[in-house]
Short mmCIF file of C-alpha atoms and ligand atoms in Angstrom, two decimals:
data_model
loop_
_atom_site.label_atom_id
_atom_site.label_comp_id
_atom_site.label_asym_id
_atom_site.label_seq_id
_atom_site.Cartn_x
_atom_site.Cartn_y
_atom_site.Cartn_z
CA UNK V 291 -11.69 -86.96 24.17
CA UNK V 292 -8.89 -85.03 23.52
CA UNK V 293 -5.27 -86.48 24.39
CA UNK V 294 -2.83 -83.89 23.33
CA UNK V 295 0.00 -82.80 25.89
CA UNK V 296 -1.67 -79.83 28.38
CA UNK V 297 1.96 -77.47 28.58
CA UNK V 298 1.95 -75.11 31.15
CA UNK V 299 4.67 -72.48 31.52
CA UNK V 300 6.98 -70.79 33.85
CA UNK V 301 8.06 -67.62 32.77
CA UNK V 302 8.98 -67.73 29.22
CA UNK V 303 9.75 -71.72 28.85
CA UNK V 304 6.55 -73.82 28.20
CA UNK V 305 7.12 -77.39 29.17
CA UNK V 306 5.20 -79.47 26.29
CA UNK V 307 5.82 -82.95 28.27
CA UNK V 308 7.51 -83.45 24.54
CA UNK V 309 10.84 -84.99 24.04
CA UNK V 310 11.27 -87.15 27.42
CA UNK V 311 9.50 -85.58 30.09
CA UNK V 312 7.41 -87.02 32.23
CA UNK V 313 3.42 -86.11 32.00
CA UNK V 314 0.72 -87.25 34.29
CA UNK V 315 -2.12 -88.91 32.98
CA UNK V 316 -5.74 -88.00 34.25
CA UNK V 317 -8.14 -91.47 34.32
CA UNK V 318 -11.81 -90.36 33.95
CA UNK V 319 -13.11 -92.29 37.25
CA UNK V 320 -16.17 -92.67 35.03
CA UNK V 321 -15.13 -95.13 33.41
CA UNK V 322 -11.49 -95.69 32.85
CA UNK V 323 -10.67 -93.94 29.36
CA UNK V 324 -7.71 -90.80 29.53
CA UNK V 325 -9.44 -87.91 29.79
CA UNK V 326 -5.88 -85.78 29.35
CA UNK V 327 -2.25 -85.23 29.48
CA UNK V 328 -0.74 -82.73 31.36
CA UNK V 329 2.60 -81.83 31.32
CA UNK V 330 4.14 -82.83 34.21
CA UNK V 331 6.48 -80.77 37.17
CA UNK V 332 9.96 -80.55 38.93
CA UNK V 333 11.40 -79.37 41.71
CA UNK V 334 14.11 -77.51 39.12
CA UNK V 335 10.75 -76.16 37.92
CA UNK V 336 9.75 -75.23 40.98
CA UNK V 337 13.07 -73.51 41.42
CA UNK V 338 12.68 -71.75 38.41
CA UNK V 339 8.65 -70.48 39.32
CA UNK V 340 9.29 -68.65 42.49
CA UNK V 341 12.13 -66.98 40.46
CA UNK V 342 10.16 -65.54 38.20
CA UNK V 343 7.34 -65.11 40.48
CA UNK V 344 9.92 -63.06 42.39
CA UNK V 345 11.05 -60.61 39.02
CA UNK V 346 7.14 -60.73 38.72
CA UNK V 347 6.46 -59.34 42.25
CA UNK V 348 9.46 -56.97 42.84
CA UNK V 349 9.31 -55.56 39.56
CA UNK V 350 5.48 -55.71 38.31
CA UNK V 351 4.01 -53.04 38.84
CA UNK V 352 0.42 -55.61 40.25
CA UNK V 353 1.29 -54.94 44.46
CA UNK V 354 1.52 -50.99 43.77
CA UNK V 355 -1.04 -50.75 41.52
CA UNK V 356 -4.29 -48.93 42.59
CA UNK V 357 -7.54 -51.61 43.76
CA UNK V 358 -8.97 -50.78 41.31
CA UNK V 359 -6.75 -51.61 39.00
CA UNK V 360 -5.50 -55.41 40.40
CA UNK V 361 -9.40 -55.63 40.77
CA UNK V 362 -10.24 -54.32 36.94
CA UNK V 363 -7.85 -57.93 36.28
CA UNK V 364 -9.92 -59.58 39.18
CA UNK V 365 -13.36 -58.91 37.32
CA UNK V 366 -11.96 -60.00 33.52
CA UNK V 367 -11.01 -62.65 34.65
CA UNK V 368 -14.54 -63.84 36.42
CA UNK V 369 -15.64 -63.28 33.17
CA UNK V 370 -14.12 -64.48 31.44
CA UNK V 371 -13.96 -68.24 33.21
CA UNK V 372 -18.05 -67.96 32.89
CA UNK V 373 -17.33 -67.69 29.11
CA UNK V 374 -15.77 -70.59 29.47
CA UNK V 375 -18.79 -72.05 31.83
CA UNK V 376 -19.76 -75.21 29.78
CA UNK V 377 -16.26 -75.98 28.21
CA UNK V 378 -14.87 -75.94 31.44
CA UNK V 379 -17.42 -77.64 32.93
CA UNK V 380 -17.24 -80.94 31.05
CA UNK V 381 -13.16 -80.64 31.46
CA UNK V 382 -13.20 -81.11 35.30
CA UNK V 383 -16.27 -83.64 35.06
CA UNK V 384 -13.80 -85.77 33.36
CA UNK V 385 -11.16 -85.46 35.41
CA UNK V 386 -12.83 -85.38 38.16
CA UNK V 387 -16.44 -88.00 38.01
CA UNK V 388 -18.06 -85.42 39.38
CA UNK V 389 -21.35 -84.69 37.82
CA UNK V 390 -22.16 -82.03 35.21
CA UNK V 391 -24.54 -79.97 37.07
CA UNK V 392 -22.33 -80.01 40.54
CA UNK V 393 -19.37 -78.70 37.19
CA UNK V 394 -20.95 -76.31 36.66
CA UNK V 395 -21.50 -75.13 40.55
CA UNK V 396 -17.79 -74.48 41.36
CA UNK V 397 -16.82 -73.66 37.65
CA UNK V 398 -18.98 -70.59 39.00
CA UNK V 399 -18.63 -70.90 42.12
CA UNK V 400 -14.89 -70.17 40.67
CA UNK V 401 -15.33 -67.33 38.65
CA UNK V 402 -17.75 -65.37 41.80
CA UNK V 403 -14.52 -65.97 44.10
CA UNK V 404 -13.38 -63.62 41.28
CA UNK V 405 -15.21 -61.42 41.49
CA UNK V 406 -15.92 -61.06 45.09
CA UNK V 407 -12.24 -60.47 45.93
CA UNK V 408 -12.13 -57.82 43.04
CA UNK V 409 -14.35 -56.30 45.33
CA UNK V 410 -12.62 -56.88 48.83
CA UNK V 411 -10.01 -55.19 46.84
CA UNK V 412 -11.66 -52.55 46.03
CA UNK V 413 -13.94 -51.79 49.12
CA UNK V 414 -11.10 -52.75 51.73
CA UNK V 415 -10.29 -50.45 53.88
CA UNK V 416 -6.42 -50.23 56.23
CA UNK V 417 -6.57 -48.85 59.72
CA UNK V 418 -5.99 -46.03 61.54
CA UNK V 419 -5.53 -46.51 64.65
CA UNK V 420 -5.81 -44.43 67.95
CA UNK V 421 -1.82 -42.85 68.60
CA UNK V 422 -1.52 -41.87 72.07
CA UNK V 423 1.48 -38.96 71.13
CA UNK V 424 2.58 -36.89 68.18
CA UNK V 425 2.55 -39.10 65.21
CA UNK V 426 -0.44 -40.44 62.97
CA UNK V 427 -0.37 -44.39 63.22
CA UNK V 428 -1.68 -46.94 60.68
CA UNK V 429 -1.45 -50.85 60.50
CA UNK V 430 -1.31 -51.42 56.98
CA UNK V 431 -2.19 -54.90 54.66
CA UNK V 432 1.00 -56.12 53.05
CA UNK V 433 1.04 -58.58 50.64
CA UNK V 434 3.76 -61.49 51.69
CA UNK V 435 5.78 -61.77 47.91
CA UNK V 436 5.80 -65.15 46.38
CA UNK V 437 3.03 -67.92 48.28
CA UNK V 438 1.82 -71.50 47.53
CA UNK V 439 -0.97 -73.18 46.77
CA UNK V 440 -1.28 -76.72 47.27
CA UNK V 441 -5.20 -78.03 45.78
CA UNK V 442 -7.13 -81.53 46.69
CA UNK V 443 -8.87 -83.78 43.81
CA UNK V 444 -11.80 -82.65 45.42
CA UNK V 445 -12.87 -79.25 43.79
CA UNK V 446 -10.80 -78.45 41.54
CA UNK V 447 -10.59 -75.06 40.27
CA UNK V 448 -12.79 -73.64 42.70
CA UNK V 449 -10.33 -74.49 45.34
CA UNK V 450 -7.73 -73.02 43.17
CA UNK V 451 -9.87 -69.30 42.82
CA UNK V 452 -10.63 -69.73 47.00
CA UNK V 453 -7.30 -69.53 46.92
CA UNK V 454 -5.20 -67.81 43.88
CA UNK V 455 -8.15 -64.88 43.76
CA UNK V 456 -7.77 -63.64 47.91
CA UNK V 457 -3.24 -64.62 47.78
CA UNK V 458 -3.56 -62.43 44.12
CA UNK V 459 -6.14 -58.88 45.98
CA UNK V 460 -3.93 -59.04 48.25
CA UNK V 461 -1.21 -58.72 45.96
CA UNK V 462 1.14 -61.21 45.79
CA UNK V 463 2.42 -63.71 43.41
CA UNK V 464 1.00 -67.09 42.70
CA UNK V 465 1.87 -70.65 42.32
CA UNK V 466 -0.39 -73.41 42.42
CA UNK V 467 0.45 -76.80 42.08
CA UNK V 468 -2.88 -78.57 41.89
CA UNK V 469 -3.92 -82.56 42.23
CA UNK V 470 -1.89 -85.07 40.26
CA UNK V 471 -5.31 -86.60 40.52
CA UNK V 472 -7.18 -83.25 38.81
CA UNK V 473 -4.09 -81.93 36.65
CA UNK V 474 -5.90 -79.79 33.84
CA UNK V 475 -8.54 -77.92 35.56
CA UNK V 476 -5.23 -75.45 37.15
CA UNK V 477 -3.68 -74.82 33.84
CA UNK V 478 -7.19 -73.72 32.18
CA UNK V 479 -7.56 -71.13 34.95
CA UNK V 480 -3.71 -70.05 34.27
CA UNK V 481 -4.47 -69.53 30.22
CA UNK V 482 -7.30 -67.51 31.58
CA UNK V 483 -5.45 -65.91 33.99
CA UNK V 484 -2.96 -65.20 31.29
CA UNK V 485 -5.63 -63.71 28.71
CA UNK V 486 -6.95 -61.78 30.87
CA UNK V 487 -4.09 -59.04 31.61
CA UNK V 488 -2.44 -60.59 34.74
CA UNK V 489 1.18 -60.09 34.03
CA UNK V 490 3.31 -62.50 33.45
CA UNK V 491 4.84 -65.43 35.74
CA UNK V 492 2.19 -63.50 38.33
CA UNK V 493 0.83 -67.37 38.53
CA UNK V 494 2.24 -70.32 38.07
CA UNK V 495 -0.02 -73.47 37.78
CA UNK V 496 3.36 -76.44 38.60
CA UNK V 497 1.24 -79.82 37.56
CA UNK V 498 3.80 -82.18 40.15
CA UNK V 499 3.37 -84.87 42.55
CA UNK V 500 3.09 -84.05 46.24
CA UNK V 501 6.16 -85.85 47.35
CA UNK V 502 8.30 -84.16 44.80
CA UNK V 503 7.02 -80.49 43.69
CA UNK V 504 4.29 -80.51 46.96
CA UNK V 505 7.42 -81.03 48.52
CA UNK V 506 9.47 -78.78 47.33
CA UNK V 507 6.73 -75.88 47.65
CA UNK V 508 7.08 -75.95 50.67
CA UNK V 509 10.39 -76.30 51.50
CA UNK V 510 11.46 -73.13 48.99
CA UNK V 511 13.34 -70.52 50.91
CA UNK V 512 12.08 -67.70 48.17
CA UNK V 513 7.72 -69.64 49.72
CA UNK V 514 7.05 -66.62 52.45
CA UNK V 515 3.64 -68.31 53.24
CA UNK V 516 2.25 -72.00 52.05
CA UNK V 517 -1.99 -72.40 52.55
CA UNK V 518 -2.59 -76.48 51.57
CA UNK V 519 -5.69 -77.85 51.36
CA UNK V 520 -6.15 -81.75 51.46
CA UNK V 521 -5.81 -84.99 54.33
CA UNK V 522 -4.77 -84.13 57.53
CA UNK V 523 -1.80 -85.90 58.12
CA UNK V 524 -0.51 -84.74 54.66
CA UNK V 525 -1.19 -81.46 56.45
CA UNK V 526 0.27 -82.04 59.17
CA UNK V 527 3.82 -82.28 57.32
CA UNK V 528 3.42 -78.94 55.80
CA UNK V 529 3.10 -77.98 59.33
CA UNK V 530 5.91 -79.07 60.53
CA UNK V 531 7.86 -78.08 58.21
CA UNK V 532 6.21 -74.43 57.71
CA UNK V 533 6.86 -74.01 61.85
CA UNK V 534 10.72 -75.06 60.97
CA UNK V 535 10.82 -72.02 58.46
CA UNK V 536 8.40 -70.02 60.54
CA UNK V 537 6.51 -69.15 57.65
CA UNK V 538 2.46 -68.58 58.16
CA UNK V 539 0.52 -71.65 56.74
CA UNK V 540 -3.79 -71.59 55.02
CA UNK V 541 -4.35 -75.66 55.94
CA UNK V 542 -8.45 -77.01 55.51
CA UNK V 543 -7.76 -80.47 56.02
CA UNK V 544 -10.01 -83.26 56.50
CA UNK V 545 -13.56 -83.49 59.03
CA UNK V 546 -15.86 -86.56 60.41
CA UNK V 547 -18.55 -84.09 61.17
CA UNK V 548 -21.91 -85.27 62.88
CA UNK V 549 -24.86 -84.35 61.29
CA UNK V 550 -27.82 -84.42 64.16
CA UNK V 551 -31.54 -84.72 64.17
CA UNK V 552 -33.11 -84.52 67.46
CA UNK V 553 -36.97 -86.06 68.19
CA UNK V 554 -38.73 -82.02 67.31
CA UNK V 555 -37.54 -81.74 64.14
CA UNK V 556 -39.04 -81.80 60.59
CA UNK V 557 -38.97 -85.31 59.55
CA UNK V 558 -39.14 -85.39 56.55
CA UNK V 559 -36.57 -82.45 55.96
CA UNK V 560 -33.97 -84.00 58.09
CA UNK V 561 -34.12 -86.89 55.65
CA UNK V 562 -32.86 -85.42 53.24
CA UNK V 563 -30.74 -83.21 54.24
CA UNK V 564 -29.26 -85.75 56.36
CA UNK V 565 -29.50 -88.14 52.96
CA UNK V 566 -27.39 -84.77 50.38
CA UNK V 567 -25.27 -83.71 53.91
CA UNK V 568 -23.15 -87.51 52.53
CA UNK V 569 -24.47 -88.15 48.96
CA UNK V 570 -23.47 -85.19 47.54
CA UNK V 571 -20.01 -85.07 45.98
CA UNK V 572 -20.92 -88.89 47.03
CA UNK V 573 -19.19 -87.92 49.67
CA UNK V 574 -15.74 -86.51 48.98
CA UNK V 575 -16.54 -83.86 50.79
CA UNK V 576 -14.33 -82.14 53.85
CA UNK V 577 -18.08 -81.36 54.94
CA UNK V 578 -19.81 -84.67 54.58
CA UNK V 579 -22.26 -85.03 57.08
CA UNK V 580 -20.10 -88.51 57.54
CA UNK V 581 -21.90 -89.02 61.08
CA UNK V 582 -25.57 -89.38 61.87
CA UNK V 583 -26.57 -88.65 65.03
CA UNK V 584 -30.72 -89.29 66.01
CA UNK V 585 -32.25 -88.84 69.17
CA UNK V 586 -34.07 -92.51 70.74
CA UNK V 587 -37.18 -91.64 70.67
CA UNK V 588 -37.36 -91.56 66.50
CA UNK V 589 -34.54 -93.30 65.82
CA UNK V 590 -36.32 -96.72 64.20
CA UNK V 591 -38.58 -94.63 61.98
CA UNK V 592 -35.79 -92.22 60.58
CA UNK V 593 -32.85 -95.05 60.30
CA UNK V 594 -35.77 -96.74 58.01
CA UNK V 595 -37.24 -93.55 56.20
CA UNK V 596 -33.19 -92.45 55.17
CA UNK V 597 -32.80 -95.82 53.89
CA UNK V 598 -35.57 -95.49 51.94
CA UNK V 599 -34.04 -92.16 50.69
CA UNK V 600 -30.57 -93.77 50.43
CA UNK V 601 -32.54 -97.03 47.80
CA UNK V 602 -33.46 -94.76 45.55
CA UNK V 603 -30.38 -91.94 44.55
CA UNK V 604 -29.48 -92.37 40.74
CA UNK V 605 -26.33 -93.46 40.79
CA UNK V 606 -25.30 -92.68 37.51
CA UNK V 607 -22.50 -91.29 35.41
CA UNK V 608 -22.14 -88.13 35.64
CA UNK V 609 -22.98 -86.34 31.90
CA UNK V 610 -26.63 -87.90 33.11
CA UNK V 611 -29.06 -85.31 34.05
CA UNK V 612 -30.93 -87.37 36.66
CA UNK V 613 -27.67 -88.68 38.16
CA UNK V 614 -27.72 -86.76 41.04
CA UNK V 615 -23.82 -89.51 43.02
CA UNK V 616 -21.61 -90.42 39.80
CA UNK V 617 -18.76 -92.55 41.09
CA UNK V 618 -14.83 -91.53 43.49
CA UNK V 619 -11.70 -90.01 42.14
CA UNK V 620 -9.89 -92.69 41.35
CA UNK V 621 -10.04 -96.95 41.61
CA UNK V 622 -7.14 -96.73 44.39
CA UNK V 623 -9.77 -94.03 46.23
CA UNK V 624 -13.03 -96.88 45.55
CA UNK V 625 -10.42 -99.39 46.92
CA UNK V 626 -9.66 -97.20 50.37
CA UNK V 627 -13.45 -96.89 50.97
CA UNK V 628 -14.46 -100.18 50.69
CA UNK V 629 -11.95 -101.70 52.72
CA UNK V 630 -13.44 -98.84 55.55
CA UNK V 631 -17.19 -100.43 55.34
CA UNK V 632 -15.89 -103.77 55.56
CA UNK V 633 -13.46 -103.09 58.08
CA UNK V 634 -17.19 -101.47 59.78
CA UNK V 635 -17.94 -105.11 59.31
CA UNK V 636 -15.17 -106.29 61.14
CA UNK V 637 -16.24 -103.43 64.17
CA UNK V 638 -19.50 -105.27 64.75
CA UNK V 639 -20.89 -102.66 61.93
CA UNK V 640 -24.46 -103.99 60.61
CA UNK V 641 -24.93 -102.26 56.63
CA UNK V 642 -28.41 -101.53 56.10
CA UNK V 643 -27.82 -100.59 52.71
CA UNK V 644 -25.11 -100.49 49.97
CA UNK V 645 -21.80 -101.25 50.89
CA UNK V 646 -20.85 -102.69 47.70
CA UNK V 647 -20.31 -101.89 43.52
CA UNK V 648 -23.16 -101.33 41.89
CA UNK V 649 -24.57 -103.99 39.21
CA UNK V 650 -25.33 -101.70 36.89
CA UNK V 651 -23.20 -103.12 34.06
CA UNK V 652 -22.58 -99.47 32.54
CA UNK V 653 -20.63 -98.75 35.45
CA UNK V 654 -18.66 -101.65 35.33
CA UNK V 655 -15.50 -99.44 34.62
CA UNK V 656 -15.86 -96.62 36.67
CA UNK V 657 -15.22 -96.03 40.23
CA UNK V 658 -18.81 -96.85 41.61
CA UNK V 659 -19.54 -97.08 45.21
CA UNK V 660 -23.40 -97.77 46.20
CA UNK V 661 -24.88 -94.94 49.33
CA UNK V 662 -24.50 -97.10 52.21
CA UNK V 663 -25.53 -96.83 55.40
CA UNK V 664 -24.16 -98.02 58.43
CA UNK V 665 -25.45 -98.62 62.26
CA UNK V 666 -24.28 -100.72 65.21
CA UNK V 667 -21.02 -99.05 65.68
CA UNK V 668 -19.92 -97.18 68.90
CA UNK V 669 -18.47 -93.78 68.03
CA UNK V 670 -15.14 -95.26 68.99
CA UNK V 671 -15.10 -97.15 66.13
CA UNK V 672 -12.47 -96.71 63.82
CA UNK V 673 -14.94 -96.41 61.14
CA UNK V 674 -16.39 -93.56 62.94
CA UNK V 675 -13.23 -91.91 64.01
CA UNK V 676 -11.69 -91.43 60.40
CA UNK V 677 -12.53 -89.89 57.23
CA UNK V 678 -13.70 -91.73 55.11
CA UNK V 679 -14.67 -89.60 51.91
CA UNK V 680 -16.83 -90.94 50.60
CA UNK V 681 -20.61 -92.22 50.33
CA UNK V 682 -20.13 -94.52 53.78
CA UNK V 683 -22.73 -92.55 56.55
CA UNK V 684 -22.13 -94.10 60.66
CA UNK V 685 -25.40 -93.59 62.20
CA UNK V 686 -25.65 -93.89 65.96
CA UNK V 687 -28.63 -93.07 68.22
CA UNK V 688 -28.35 -89.84 71.45
CA UNK V 689 -30.59 -89.42 74.61
CA UNK V 690 -30.09 -86.16 74.69
CA UNK V 691 -28.53 -82.39 74.97
CA UNK V 692 -25.85 -83.11 77.08
CA UNK V 693 -25.11 -87.01 74.90
CA UNK V 694 -25.16 -85.55 71.44
CA UNK V 695 -22.41 -82.48 72.01
CA UNK V 696 -20.57 -85.11 73.83
CA UNK V 697 -20.13 -87.68 70.88
CA UNK V 698 -20.69 -85.61 68.38
CA UNK V 699 -17.56 -83.16 70.21
CA UNK V 700 -15.65 -86.53 70.69
CA UNK V 701 -13.38 -86.52 67.80
CA UNK V 702 -9.98 -85.14 66.43
CA UNK V 703 -11.68 -83.25 63.52
CA UNK V 704 -13.80 -80.04 63.91
CA UNK V 705 -14.46 -78.90 60.49
CA UNK V 706 -18.89 -79.20 60.12
CA UNK V 707 -22.02 -79.51 62.36
CA UNK V 708 -25.57 -79.69 61.27
CA UNK V 709 -28.60 -80.20 63.79
CA UNK V 710 -31.42 -80.65 63.03
CA UNK V 711 -34.03 -79.17 65.93
CA UNK V 712 -37.51 -76.72 65.67
CA UNK V 713 -36.20 -75.76 68.78
CA UNK V 714 -34.18 -72.29 67.85
CA UNK V 715 -32.35 -72.10 71.72
CA UNK V 716 -31.21 -75.48 71.53
CA UNK V 717 -29.86 -74.79 68.11
CA UNK V 718 -28.03 -71.73 69.66
CA UNK V 719 -26.80 -73.82 72.53
CA UNK V 720 -26.08 -77.43 71.36
CA UNK V 721 -24.11 -74.63 68.28
CA UNK V 722 -22.15 -72.81 70.32
CA UNK V 723 -21.30 -75.83 71.98
CA UNK V 724 -19.66 -78.19 68.97
CA UNK V 725 -16.36 -78.01 67.87
CA UNK V 726 -16.64 -77.05 64.38
CA UNK V 727 -15.95 -74.10 62.27
CA UNK V 728 -18.74 -74.04 60.58
CA UNK V 729 -22.72 -75.23 62.01
CA UNK V 730 -25.98 -75.67 60.06
CA UNK V 731 -29.07 -75.44 61.55
CA UNK V 732 -32.29 -77.18 59.93
CA UNK V 733 -29.85 -77.19 56.36
CA UNK V 734 -26.51 -78.26 55.95
CA UNK V 735 -23.58 -78.50 53.37
CA UNK V 736 -23.98 -74.45 51.94
CA UNK V 737 -21.37 -72.61 51.65
CA UNK V 738 -20.65 -69.34 50.11
CA UNK V 739 -17.83 -66.88 49.54
CA UNK V 740 -18.32 -63.88 51.36
CA UNK V 741 -19.04 -66.43 54.91
CA UNK V 742 -15.28 -67.03 56.03
CA UNK V 743 -14.80 -71.54 56.06
CA UNK V 744 -12.08 -73.49 58.24
CA UNK V 745 -11.84 -75.97 61.15
CA UNK V 746 -10.86 -76.25 64.42
CA UNK V 747 -8.40 -79.08 65.99
CA UNK V 748 -7.17 -80.78 63.42
CA UNK V 749 -9.36 -79.87 60.71
CA UNK V 750 -7.14 -76.79 60.34
CA UNK V 751 -5.79 -73.03 60.32
CA UNK V 752 -7.09 -70.08 59.45
CA UNK V 753 -10.19 -68.95 57.78
CA UNK V 754 -10.39 -69.45 54.37
CA UNK V 755 -12.86 -67.16 52.12
CA UNK V 756 -14.76 -63.51 53.55
CA UNK V 757 -12.46 -60.40 53.96
CA UNK V 758 -10.76 -63.68 56.33
CA UNK V 759 -10.02 -64.65 53.10
CA UNK V 760 -7.56 -61.33 52.04
CA UNK V 761 -6.05 -61.46 55.64
CA UNK V 762 -4.86 -64.88 55.21
CA UNK V 763 -2.55 -63.29 52.11
CA UNK V 764 -1.74 -60.87 53.62
CA UNK V 765 0.67 -59.37 56.81
CA UNK V 766 0.52 -56.56 59.43
CA UNK V 767 2.75 -53.48 58.88
CA UNK V 768 1.87 -50.78 61.39
CA UNK V 769 3.01 -47.57 60.11
CA UNK V 770 3.58 -43.93 62.55
CA UNK V 771 4.37 -40.72 61.16
CA UNK V 772 5.18 -38.70 62.94
CA UNK V 773 3.52 -34.24 63.74
CA UNK V 774 6.03 -33.25 66.09
CA UNK V 775 7.02 -29.99 67.04
CA UNK V 776 9.51 -30.93 69.36
CA UNK V 777 13.00 -32.77 68.65
CA UNK V 778 11.85 -36.35 70.44
CA UNK V 779 13.72 -36.95 73.11
CA UNK V 780 15.63 -39.63 75.13
O1 TXE Z 1035 -4.67 -85.48 49.92
P1 TXE Z 1035 -3.24 -85.17 49.63
P2 TXE Z 1035 -4.79 -87.59 48.70
C1 TXE Z 1035 -8.99 -86.07 52.64
C2 TXE Z 1035 -9.21 -87.43 52.47
C3 TXE Z 1035 -8.54 -88.36 51.45
C4 TXE Z 1035 -7.87 -88.01 51.58
C5 TXE Z 1035 -6.20 -88.36 51.43
O2 TXE Z 1035 -9.87 -87.81 53.65
O3 TXE Z 1035 -8.76 -89.81 51.47
O4 TXE Z 1035 -6.97 -86.63 52.51
O5 TXE Z 1035 -5.97 -87.36 49.98
C6 TXE Z 1035 -0.28 -83.00 47.49
N1 TXE Z 1035 4.34 -81.55 50.39
N2 TXE Z 1035 -9.54 -85.28 51.66
O6 TXE Z 1035 -4.04 -88.13 49.32
O7 TXE Z 1035 -2.57 -86.18 49.68
C7 TXE Z 1035 -1.23 -83.84 46.53
O8 TXE Z 1035 0.07 -83.82 45.68
C8 TXE Z 1035 2.94 -81.36 50.25
C9 TXE Z 1035 -9.68 -84.07 52.50
O9 TXE Z 1035 -5.89 -86.54 47.38
O10 TXE Z 1035 -3.79 -83.79 51.32
C10 TXE Z 1035 -2.61 -82.69 46.51
O11 TXE Z 1035 -2.43 -81.76 45.58
N3 TXE Z 1035 2.32 -81.18 48.81
C11 TXE Z 1035 -9.61 -83.09 51.31
C12 TXE Z 1035 -2.66 -82.30 47.92
O12 TXE Z 1035 -1.07 -82.16 48.50
C13 TXE Z 1035 1.50 -82.10 48.90
C14 TXE Z 1035 -9.24 -83.26 49.51
C15 TXE Z 1035 -3.80 -83.37 48.51
O13 TXE Z 1035 -3.68 -84.45 48.58
C16 TXE Z 1035 2.54 -83.42 49.49
C17 TXE Z 1035 -9.11 -84.16 49.38
C18 TXE Z 1035 4.00 -83.02 50.17
N4 TXE Z 1035 4.18 -83.74 51.09
C19 TXE Z 1035 -8.17 -85.39 50.27
N5 TXE Z 1035 1.89 -84.49 49.94
C20 TXE Z 1035 -10.25 -80.97 52.03
N6 TXE Z 1035 -9.86 -80.95 53.03
O14 TXE Z 1035 -11.25 -81.55 51.51
C21 TXE Z 1035 0.70 -84.62 49.55
N7 TXE Z 1035 0.28 -83.59 48.57
#
């Protein structure tokens, strides 16, 4: 792997990570090798980047371009991402440890976000409101100016695209702070945007640490809106600062999603769906179906089948096409996941499968953890209430609809939920009662760019994707245009 230090650009200035400048070293989670090095931004870079972004916002024609002209650049960014799909996917695999096929999907999805928001840009309609007097009234979507996007490590490039594409489509200048665990893809995205013709200063990537660069962005008086994806506690801190500053935030936070199996479900599809819902991405997904609720009448048979499916999961190196589950993102994160399983044991949980590291010697240098199913806990246990963000499923039996709605909603989170049932009327009833921003019925973890995404309760504020995604990065300006025949009276 090329370990040359990747530079980042703020306006005309390049930060190379040479001459005593700070550097972030990204470690490949699959084998502990160096995946790449990136020059590290500092809070001073934030000051410069905000100034450059405002200059670009005010002085570049970007926000005043016709929508179809802005769209042309966004389409071109999407096209160029796809041209580099394989190389970007391999880089992402090295940074994050995700299986290659998942990385290819993420890069494809990133390109799709730019294409979709190019189309939204072209087709967006401002509102003509019904007047109540001799004037013409309009509601226009206006950009905020400079917005900051802070992203986590679990879906690099896709997360950055999910924020940058609508923010740019809305006419803003964008500052991205990627996760320090996976900093490389955002730098490549900035390069691709520049090569596609996005004017300088409209998108700047600051690969820094959360506590200095991330915090400096959120506090900076020049940042007029913050979009954040990450852990709930960090989201709370960011939301408090934004509250003090009276700036809007989009917060996409954690989850502890209930995955429900009724006795009338298609048994085999439900087993496969539950396994895929938690063990895909090694459980490092905000929407992972991490609390399994199975109706009592089928509980023993279902758990037995699920344990067998879990046993068959191929844990392996991310570049092996047969691999279903790769490593966790870092040693610290794997230790945290392992500590939760130990806690579950102390809380009286029974580990039915997994609960440790793989035995295969070729996986010994990476941060792997075996897919784990635990039962015997109450929904009140910490392992059932706190986000583990790893391949750990807790299984609980339930009596009936009322019981599973109560238990399913008994969490501070409200990001997603899933259910398997043959009864469409029940699916409708239960879906309406669940506190969740997305509910999947006889499927799980499906997601696409045109459908809004976000959380109830402590899982977040605001909706990304779809037309809601453009609204998140816009503020409304109402315009009254007088048509009076006579002068206005008092
Ligand atoms: O996230 P953080 P971490 C959950 C998951 C995981 C936990 C912690 O449960 O175990 O969060 O993960 C930046 N001001 N999710 O520590 O800290 C940070 O640099 C401004 C759920 O990685 O939330 C990174 O760029 N920024 C999740 C980003 O915030 C700050 C995805 C996310 O880091 C900051 C990832 C600060 N004070 C983890 N502190 C999801 N919703 O999908 C940190 N950052």
